[in-house]
Tab-separated table of C-alpha atoms and ligand atoms in Angstrom:
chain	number	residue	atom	x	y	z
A	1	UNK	CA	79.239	-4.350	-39.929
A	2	UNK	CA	79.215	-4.772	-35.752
A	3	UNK	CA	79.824	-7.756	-34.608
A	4	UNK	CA	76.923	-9.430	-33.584
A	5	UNK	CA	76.900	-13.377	-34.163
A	6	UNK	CA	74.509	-14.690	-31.484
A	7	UNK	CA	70.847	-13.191	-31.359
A	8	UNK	CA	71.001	-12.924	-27.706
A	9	UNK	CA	74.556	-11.129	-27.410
A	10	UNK	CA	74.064	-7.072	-26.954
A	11	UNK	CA	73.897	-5.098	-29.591
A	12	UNK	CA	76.674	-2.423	-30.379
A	13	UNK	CA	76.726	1.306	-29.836
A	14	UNK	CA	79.487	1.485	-32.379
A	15	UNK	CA	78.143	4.523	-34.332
A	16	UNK	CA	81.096	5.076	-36.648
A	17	UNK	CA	80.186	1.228	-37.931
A	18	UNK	CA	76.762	2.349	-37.999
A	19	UNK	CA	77.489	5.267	-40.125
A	20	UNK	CA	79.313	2.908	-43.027
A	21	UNK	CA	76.064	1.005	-43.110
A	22	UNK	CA	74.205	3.896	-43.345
A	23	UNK	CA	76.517	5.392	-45.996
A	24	UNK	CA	75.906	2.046	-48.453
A	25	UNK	CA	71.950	1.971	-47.489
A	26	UNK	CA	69.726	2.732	-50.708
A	27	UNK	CA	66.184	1.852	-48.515
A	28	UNK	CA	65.691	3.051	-45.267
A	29	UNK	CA	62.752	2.459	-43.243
A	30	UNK	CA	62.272	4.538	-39.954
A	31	UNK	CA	60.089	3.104	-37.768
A	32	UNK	CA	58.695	5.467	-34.928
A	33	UNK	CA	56.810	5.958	-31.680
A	34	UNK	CA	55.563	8.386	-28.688
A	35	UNK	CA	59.608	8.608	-27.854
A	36	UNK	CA	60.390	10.730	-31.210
A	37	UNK	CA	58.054	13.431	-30.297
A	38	UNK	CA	59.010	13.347	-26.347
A	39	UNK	CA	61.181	16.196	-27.127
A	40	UNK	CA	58.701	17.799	-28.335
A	41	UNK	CA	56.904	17.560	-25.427
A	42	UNK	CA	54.149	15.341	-26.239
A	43	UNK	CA	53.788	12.798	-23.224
A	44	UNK	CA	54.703	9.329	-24.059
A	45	UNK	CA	51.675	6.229	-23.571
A	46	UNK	CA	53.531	4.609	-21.097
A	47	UNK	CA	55.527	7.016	-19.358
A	48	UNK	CA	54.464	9.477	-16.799
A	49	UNK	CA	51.630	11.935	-18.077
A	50	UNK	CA	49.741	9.321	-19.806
A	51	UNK	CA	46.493	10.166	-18.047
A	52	UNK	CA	43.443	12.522	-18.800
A	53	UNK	CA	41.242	13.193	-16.049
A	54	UNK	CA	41.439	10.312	-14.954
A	55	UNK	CA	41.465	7.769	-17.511
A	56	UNK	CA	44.651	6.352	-19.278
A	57	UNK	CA	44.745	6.951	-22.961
A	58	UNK	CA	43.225	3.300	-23.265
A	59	UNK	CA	40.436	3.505	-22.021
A	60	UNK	CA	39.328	6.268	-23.644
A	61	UNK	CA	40.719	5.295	-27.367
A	62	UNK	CA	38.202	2.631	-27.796
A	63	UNK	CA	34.813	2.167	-30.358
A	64	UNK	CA	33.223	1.093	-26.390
A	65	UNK	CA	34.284	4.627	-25.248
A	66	UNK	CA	32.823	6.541	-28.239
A	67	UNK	CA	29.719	4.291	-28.357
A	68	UNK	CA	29.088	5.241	-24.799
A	69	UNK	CA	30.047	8.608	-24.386
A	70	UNK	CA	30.813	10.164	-27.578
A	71	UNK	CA	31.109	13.674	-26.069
A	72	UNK	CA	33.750	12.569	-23.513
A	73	UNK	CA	35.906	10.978	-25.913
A	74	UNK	CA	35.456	13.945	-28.426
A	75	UNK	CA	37.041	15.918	-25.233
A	76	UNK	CA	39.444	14.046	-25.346
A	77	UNK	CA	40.858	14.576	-28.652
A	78	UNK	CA	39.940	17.970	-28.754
A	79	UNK	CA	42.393	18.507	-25.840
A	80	UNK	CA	44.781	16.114	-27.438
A	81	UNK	CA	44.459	18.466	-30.593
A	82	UNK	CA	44.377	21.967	-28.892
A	83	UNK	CA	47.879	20.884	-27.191
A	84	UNK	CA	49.136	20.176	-30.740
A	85	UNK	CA	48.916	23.543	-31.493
A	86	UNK	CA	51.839	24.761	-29.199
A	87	UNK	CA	54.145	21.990	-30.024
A	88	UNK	CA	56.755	21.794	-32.959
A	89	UNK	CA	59.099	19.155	-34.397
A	90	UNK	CA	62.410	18.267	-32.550
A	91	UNK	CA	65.812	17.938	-33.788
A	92	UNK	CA	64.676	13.824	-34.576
A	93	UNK	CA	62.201	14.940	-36.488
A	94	UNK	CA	63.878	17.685	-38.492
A	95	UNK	CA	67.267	14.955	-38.801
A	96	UNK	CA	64.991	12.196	-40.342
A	97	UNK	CA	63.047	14.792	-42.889
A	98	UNK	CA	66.106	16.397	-43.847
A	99	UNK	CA	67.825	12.844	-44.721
A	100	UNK	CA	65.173	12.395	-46.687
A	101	UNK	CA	65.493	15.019	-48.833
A	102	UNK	CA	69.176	14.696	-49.088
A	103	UNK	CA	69.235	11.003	-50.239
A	104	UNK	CA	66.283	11.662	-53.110
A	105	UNK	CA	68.578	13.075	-55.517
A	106	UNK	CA	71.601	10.096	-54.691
A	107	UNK	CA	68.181	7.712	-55.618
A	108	UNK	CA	67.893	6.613	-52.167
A	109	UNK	CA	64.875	6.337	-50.464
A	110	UNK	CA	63.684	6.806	-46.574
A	111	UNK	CA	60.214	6.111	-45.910
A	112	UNK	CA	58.764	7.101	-42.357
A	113	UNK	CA	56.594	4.077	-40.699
A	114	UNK	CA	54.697	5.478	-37.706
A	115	UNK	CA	52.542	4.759	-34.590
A	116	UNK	CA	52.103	8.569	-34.549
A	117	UNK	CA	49.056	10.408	-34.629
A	118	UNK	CA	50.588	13.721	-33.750
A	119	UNK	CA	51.213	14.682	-37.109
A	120	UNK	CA	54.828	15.978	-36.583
A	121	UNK	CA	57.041	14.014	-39.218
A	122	UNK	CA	54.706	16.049	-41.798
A	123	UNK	CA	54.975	19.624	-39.839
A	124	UNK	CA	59.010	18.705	-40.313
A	125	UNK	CA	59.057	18.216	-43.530
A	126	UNK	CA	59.055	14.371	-44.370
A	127	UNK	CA	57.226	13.373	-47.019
A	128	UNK	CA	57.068	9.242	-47.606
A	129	UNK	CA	55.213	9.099	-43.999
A	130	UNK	CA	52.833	5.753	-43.445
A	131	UNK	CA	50.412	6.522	-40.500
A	132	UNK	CA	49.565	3.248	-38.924
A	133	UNK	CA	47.724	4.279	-36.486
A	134	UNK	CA	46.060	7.018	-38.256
A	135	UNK	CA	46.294	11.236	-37.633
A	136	UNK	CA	44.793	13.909	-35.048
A	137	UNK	CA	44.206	16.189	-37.492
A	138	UNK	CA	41.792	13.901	-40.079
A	139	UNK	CA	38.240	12.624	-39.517
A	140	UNK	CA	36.184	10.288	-40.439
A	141	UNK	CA	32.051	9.812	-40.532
A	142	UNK	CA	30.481	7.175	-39.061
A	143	UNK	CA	27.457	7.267	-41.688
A	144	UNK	CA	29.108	7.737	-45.042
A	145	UNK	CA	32.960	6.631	-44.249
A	146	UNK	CA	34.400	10.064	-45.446
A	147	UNK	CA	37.998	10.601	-44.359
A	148	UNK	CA	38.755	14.451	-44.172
A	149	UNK	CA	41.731	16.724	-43.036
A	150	UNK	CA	41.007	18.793	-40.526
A	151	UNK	CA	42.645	21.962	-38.709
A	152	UNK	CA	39.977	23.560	-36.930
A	153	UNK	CA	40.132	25.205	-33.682
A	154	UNK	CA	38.170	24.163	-31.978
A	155	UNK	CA	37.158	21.556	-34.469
A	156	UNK	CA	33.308	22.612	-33.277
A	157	UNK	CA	31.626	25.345	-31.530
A	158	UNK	CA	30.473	23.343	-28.800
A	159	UNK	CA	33.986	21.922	-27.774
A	160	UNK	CA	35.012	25.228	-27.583
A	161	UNK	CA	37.376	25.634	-23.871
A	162	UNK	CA	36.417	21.924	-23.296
A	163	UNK	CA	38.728	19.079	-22.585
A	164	UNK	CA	40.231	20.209	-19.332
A	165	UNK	CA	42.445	17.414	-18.305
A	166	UNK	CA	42.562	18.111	-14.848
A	167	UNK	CA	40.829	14.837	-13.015
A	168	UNK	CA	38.331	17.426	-10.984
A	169	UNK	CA	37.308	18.993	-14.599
A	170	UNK	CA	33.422	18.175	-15.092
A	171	UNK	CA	32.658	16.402	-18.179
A	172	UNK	CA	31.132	18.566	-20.799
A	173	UNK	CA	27.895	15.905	-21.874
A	174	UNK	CA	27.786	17.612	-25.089
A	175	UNK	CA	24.705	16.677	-27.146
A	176	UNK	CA	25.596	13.983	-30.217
A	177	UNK	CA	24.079	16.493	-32.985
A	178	UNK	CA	26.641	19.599	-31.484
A	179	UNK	CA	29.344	17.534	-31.796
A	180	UNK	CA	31.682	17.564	-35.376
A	181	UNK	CA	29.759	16.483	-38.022
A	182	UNK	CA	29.643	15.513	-41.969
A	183	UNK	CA	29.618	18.139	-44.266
A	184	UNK	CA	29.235	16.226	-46.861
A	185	UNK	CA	25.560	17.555	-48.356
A	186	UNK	CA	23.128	15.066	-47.544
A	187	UNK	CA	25.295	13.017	-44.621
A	188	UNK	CA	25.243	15.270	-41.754
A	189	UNK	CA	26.896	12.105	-39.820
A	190	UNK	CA	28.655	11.742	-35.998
A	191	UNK	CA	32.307	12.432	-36.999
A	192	UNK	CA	34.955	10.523	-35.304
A	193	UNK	CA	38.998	11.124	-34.837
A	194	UNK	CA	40.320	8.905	-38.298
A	195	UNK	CA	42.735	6.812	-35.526
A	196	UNK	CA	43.206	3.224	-34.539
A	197	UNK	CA	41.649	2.847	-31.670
A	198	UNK	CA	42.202	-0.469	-29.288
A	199	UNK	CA	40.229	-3.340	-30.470
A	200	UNK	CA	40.116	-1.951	-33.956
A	201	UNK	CA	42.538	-3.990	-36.849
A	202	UNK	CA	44.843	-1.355	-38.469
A	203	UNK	CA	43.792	-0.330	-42.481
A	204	UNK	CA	44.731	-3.020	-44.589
A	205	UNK	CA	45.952	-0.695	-47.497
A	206	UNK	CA	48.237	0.953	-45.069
A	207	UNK	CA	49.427	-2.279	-43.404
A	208	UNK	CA	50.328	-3.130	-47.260
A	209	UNK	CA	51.725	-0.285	-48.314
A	210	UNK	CA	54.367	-0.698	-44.833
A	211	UNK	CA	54.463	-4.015	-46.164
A	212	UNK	CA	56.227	-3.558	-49.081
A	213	UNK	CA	59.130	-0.925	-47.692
A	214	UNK	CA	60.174	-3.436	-44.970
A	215	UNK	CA	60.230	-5.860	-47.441
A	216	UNK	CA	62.453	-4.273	-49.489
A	217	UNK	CA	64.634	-1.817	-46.892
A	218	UNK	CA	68.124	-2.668	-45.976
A	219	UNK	CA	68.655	-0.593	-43.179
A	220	UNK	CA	65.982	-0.004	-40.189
A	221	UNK	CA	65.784	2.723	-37.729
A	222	UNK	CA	63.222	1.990	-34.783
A	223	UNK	CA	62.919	4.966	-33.109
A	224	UNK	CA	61.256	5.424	-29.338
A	225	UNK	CA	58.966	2.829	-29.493
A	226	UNK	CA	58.257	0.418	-26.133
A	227	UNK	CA	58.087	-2.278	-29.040
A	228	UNK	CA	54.877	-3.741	-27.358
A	229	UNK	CA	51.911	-3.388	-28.935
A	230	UNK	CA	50.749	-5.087	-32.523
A	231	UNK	CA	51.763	-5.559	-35.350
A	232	UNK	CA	54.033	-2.296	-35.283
A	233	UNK	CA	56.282	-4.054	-32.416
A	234	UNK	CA	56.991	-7.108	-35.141
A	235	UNK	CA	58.301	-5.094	-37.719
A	236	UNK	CA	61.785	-4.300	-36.531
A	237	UNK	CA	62.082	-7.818	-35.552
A	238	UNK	CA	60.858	-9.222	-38.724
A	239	UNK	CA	63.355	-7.363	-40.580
A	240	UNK	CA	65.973	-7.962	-38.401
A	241	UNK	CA	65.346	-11.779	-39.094
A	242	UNK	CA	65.961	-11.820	-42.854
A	243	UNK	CA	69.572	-10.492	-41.650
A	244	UNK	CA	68.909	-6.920	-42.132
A	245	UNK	CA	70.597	-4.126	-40.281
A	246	UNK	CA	68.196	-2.743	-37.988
A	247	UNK	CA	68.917	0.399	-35.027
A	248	UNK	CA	67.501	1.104	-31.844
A	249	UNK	CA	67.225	4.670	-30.537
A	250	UNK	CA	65.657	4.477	-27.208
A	251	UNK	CA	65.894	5.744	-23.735
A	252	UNK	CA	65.957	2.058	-22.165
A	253	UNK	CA	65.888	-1.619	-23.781
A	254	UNK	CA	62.582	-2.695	-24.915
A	255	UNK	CA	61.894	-6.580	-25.251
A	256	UNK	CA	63.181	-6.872	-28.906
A	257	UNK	CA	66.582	-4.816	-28.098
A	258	UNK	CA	68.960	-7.958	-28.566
A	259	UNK	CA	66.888	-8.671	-31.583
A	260	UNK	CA	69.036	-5.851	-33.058
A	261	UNK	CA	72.187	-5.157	-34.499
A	262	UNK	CA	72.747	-1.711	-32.882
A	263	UNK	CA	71.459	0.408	-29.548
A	264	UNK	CA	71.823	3.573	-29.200
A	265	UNK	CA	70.920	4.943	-26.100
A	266	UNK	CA	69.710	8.374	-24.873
A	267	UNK	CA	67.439	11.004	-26.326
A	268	UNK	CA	66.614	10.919	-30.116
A	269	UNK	CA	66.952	14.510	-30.594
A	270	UNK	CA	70.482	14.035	-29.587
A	271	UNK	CA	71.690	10.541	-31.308
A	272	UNK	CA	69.389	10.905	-34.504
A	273	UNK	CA	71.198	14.050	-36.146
A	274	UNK	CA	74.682	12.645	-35.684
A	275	UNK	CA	73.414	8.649	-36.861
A	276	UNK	CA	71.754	10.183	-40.115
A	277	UNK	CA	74.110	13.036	-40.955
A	278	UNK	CA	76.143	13.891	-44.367
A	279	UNK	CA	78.495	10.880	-45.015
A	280	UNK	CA	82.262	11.766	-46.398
A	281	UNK	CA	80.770	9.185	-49.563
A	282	UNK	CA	78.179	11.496	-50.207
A	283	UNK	CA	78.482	14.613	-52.848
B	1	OAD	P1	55.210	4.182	-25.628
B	1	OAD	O1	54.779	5.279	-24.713
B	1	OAD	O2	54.738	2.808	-25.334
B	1	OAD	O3	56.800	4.105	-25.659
B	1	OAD	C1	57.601	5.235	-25.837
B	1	OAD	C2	59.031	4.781	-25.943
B	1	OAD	O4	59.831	5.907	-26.233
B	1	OAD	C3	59.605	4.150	-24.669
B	1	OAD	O5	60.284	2.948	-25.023
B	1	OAD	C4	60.581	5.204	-24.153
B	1	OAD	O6	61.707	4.623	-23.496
B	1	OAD	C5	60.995	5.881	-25.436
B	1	OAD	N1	61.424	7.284	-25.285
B	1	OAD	C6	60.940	8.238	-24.467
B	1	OAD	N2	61.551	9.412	-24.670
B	1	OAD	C7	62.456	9.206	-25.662
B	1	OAD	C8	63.400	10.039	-26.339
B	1	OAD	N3	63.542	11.333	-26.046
B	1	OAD	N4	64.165	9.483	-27.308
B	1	OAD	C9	64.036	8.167	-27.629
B	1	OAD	N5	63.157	7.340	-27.039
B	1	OAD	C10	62.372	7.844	-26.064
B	1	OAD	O7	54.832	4.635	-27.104
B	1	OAD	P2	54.683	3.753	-28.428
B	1	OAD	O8	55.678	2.656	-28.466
B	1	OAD	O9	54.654	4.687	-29.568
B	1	OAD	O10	48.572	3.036	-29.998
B	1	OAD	O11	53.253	3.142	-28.231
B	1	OAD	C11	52.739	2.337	-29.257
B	1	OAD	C12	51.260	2.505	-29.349
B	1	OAD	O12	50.672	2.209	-28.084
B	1	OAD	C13	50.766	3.903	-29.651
B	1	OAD	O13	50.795	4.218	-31.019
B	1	OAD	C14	49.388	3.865	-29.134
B	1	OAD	C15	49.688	3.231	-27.811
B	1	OAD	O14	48.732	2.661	-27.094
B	1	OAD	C16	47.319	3.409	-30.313
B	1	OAD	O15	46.825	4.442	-29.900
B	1	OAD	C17	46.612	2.479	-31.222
C-alpha cells in the first residue's frame, strides 16, 4: 500500500504499488464520467464543446426544457444520438471490459458505475454496467412509463437531418404528435430520452443496486469525472472513508483528489490499460 497517512497529503502515482493492490482486489468498482469517452471523441460537460446552438447541455437536459419545447430538446438528443453513430470505444473502455472478463473465471468481480449516457462501456464489451444517469439509446413514455431500447436512425421521420448544432441552425418546431412516440397498442404517448435530467432524483433501484457494490468493493477506480455533481461525486469519497483503496485517473485534480489514495494523471486511454493489465499472480 502507498503511503498516505494524512487525508490532505497528495496522493501517489506509484503504479507498481497500485498494481499489488490491484493484484489482491476480489471487488472492483469503476466509477466513470465524460473523461473515459474523451478519447473517443465525445466532448466532455465541462470542457470546451459543451454547447449546442447555443445552449449548454444544462439547459437543455431539463423536464422545464422538454415541457416547453419538446421538439427542441428532441433535437437535441437526436444530434447527440446521430454523433454516436461514428464514435467507438477507446483503449479505457476496451482495458476495463476486458478486465472484466479476465477476473470472472479467478471469481473476481468488476462492476462499471457510470454517469454515462453514451452507451460505450456496453459497445466494448462490459457487462456488470450501472447507468446512473440513464442511456441515449432507451426511451421512455410520458403516458404509460414504458422504458424501451432504441437504435433508430433517425429515431423518427420527422427528426430526420435535424439537430444542426451550429448556433445559426433554425430550430425545427416539430409538431408534439410527429415526434417519437409509444408503440405500445393503445398508448400512442410523447416519448422522452430515458436520462436524468437536472432537477430530476436519480432511479432509486439503480441508486441501490450501486449501493450495494461500493459497499462491498475493495478497490475503486474513478475514472474522468470533475467529481462535482450529486450523488455520483460522493461515491469515491465515501468509499475512500471506510479506508478503502480508491484511484484517480484524470487529466487535472478535481476537489476530492487528496481524498484518494492514488492519482494518476494524463489520458485514460493511456494509464487505464497498463493500471488494469495481467498481473504476474494471475494464471
Ligand atoms: P465533466 O465534463 O464534468 O468532467 C470530465 C472530467 O474528465 C474532467 O475532470 C476532465 O479533466 C476529465 N477528462 C477529460 N479528458 C480525459 C481523459 N482523456 N482521460 C481522463 N480524464 C479526462 O463530466 P462528468 O464528471 O461525467 O449529468 O459530469 C458529471 C455529470 O454532469 C454528467 O453525467 C452530466 C453532467 O451534467 C447529467 O446529465 C445528469
Amino acid at each position: 500500500m502507498a503511503d498516505k497517512t494524512a487525508k490532505s497529503a497528495r496522493p501517489s502515482s506509484d503504479m507498481t504499488a497500485f498494481r499489488k493492490e490491484f493484484a489482491k482486489a476480489k471487488s472492483i468498482v469503476i466509477l466513470t464520467g465524460a473523461g473515459v469517452s474523451a478519447e473517443s471523441g465525445v466532448p466532455t460537460f465541462r470542457g470546451a464543446g459543451g454547447f449546442w446552438r447555443k445552449w449548454q447541455a444544462q439547459t437543455l437536459a431539463t423536464p422545464e426544457a422538454f415541457a416547453d419545447n419538446p421538439s427542441l430538446v428532441w433535437e437535441f438528443y437526436h444530434y447527440r444520438r446521430e454523433v454516436m453513430a461514428s464514435k467507438y470505444p477507446n483503449k479505457a473502455h476496451e482495458a476495463i471490459a476486458e478486465c472484466e472478463r479476465r477476473l470472472k473465471p479467478q471469481n473476481r468481480k468488476v462492476t462499471v458505475i457510470t454517469q454515462n449516457i453514451d452507451g460505450l462501456h456496453k459497445r466494448a464489451g462490459s457487462d456488470s454496467i450501472i447507468e446512473l444517469h440513464g442511456n441515449l439509446f432507451k426511451t421512455r413514455c410520458v403516458k404509460c412509463k414504458d422504458v424501451a431500447v432504441n437504435n433508430d436512425s433517425p429515431i423518427c421521420e420527422a427528426l430526420r437531418d435535424k439537430g444542426e448544432p451550429d448556433p445559426s441552425a433554425v430550430d425545427a418546431k416539430i409538431p408534439v404528435e410527429n415526434l417519437p412516440r409509444c408503440k405500445i397498442s393503445g398508448c400512442g404517448g410523447l416519448l422522452r430520452p430515458h436520462v436524468v435530467w437536472f432537477g430530476e432524483a436519480l432511479n432509486t433501484e439503480v441508486l441501490d443496486r450501486a449501493g450495494e457494490e461500493l459497499d462491498k468493493c475493495d478497490l475503486c477506480l474513478v475514472v474522468g469525472t470533475s467529481s462535482v455533481v450529486y450523488p455520483a461525486c460522493m461515491f469515491a469519497p465515501n468509499v475512500a472513508s471506510r479506508g478503502i483503496t480508491v484511484a484517480e485517473f484524470n487529466m487535472e485534480d478535481t476537489p476530492v483528489t487528496n481524498e484518494f489514495m492514488y492519482h494518476f494523471q494524463g489520458p485514460a486511454g493511456e494509464h487505464l490499460p497498463a493500471a488494469l493489465a495481467k498481473c504476474d499472480t494471475e494464471k
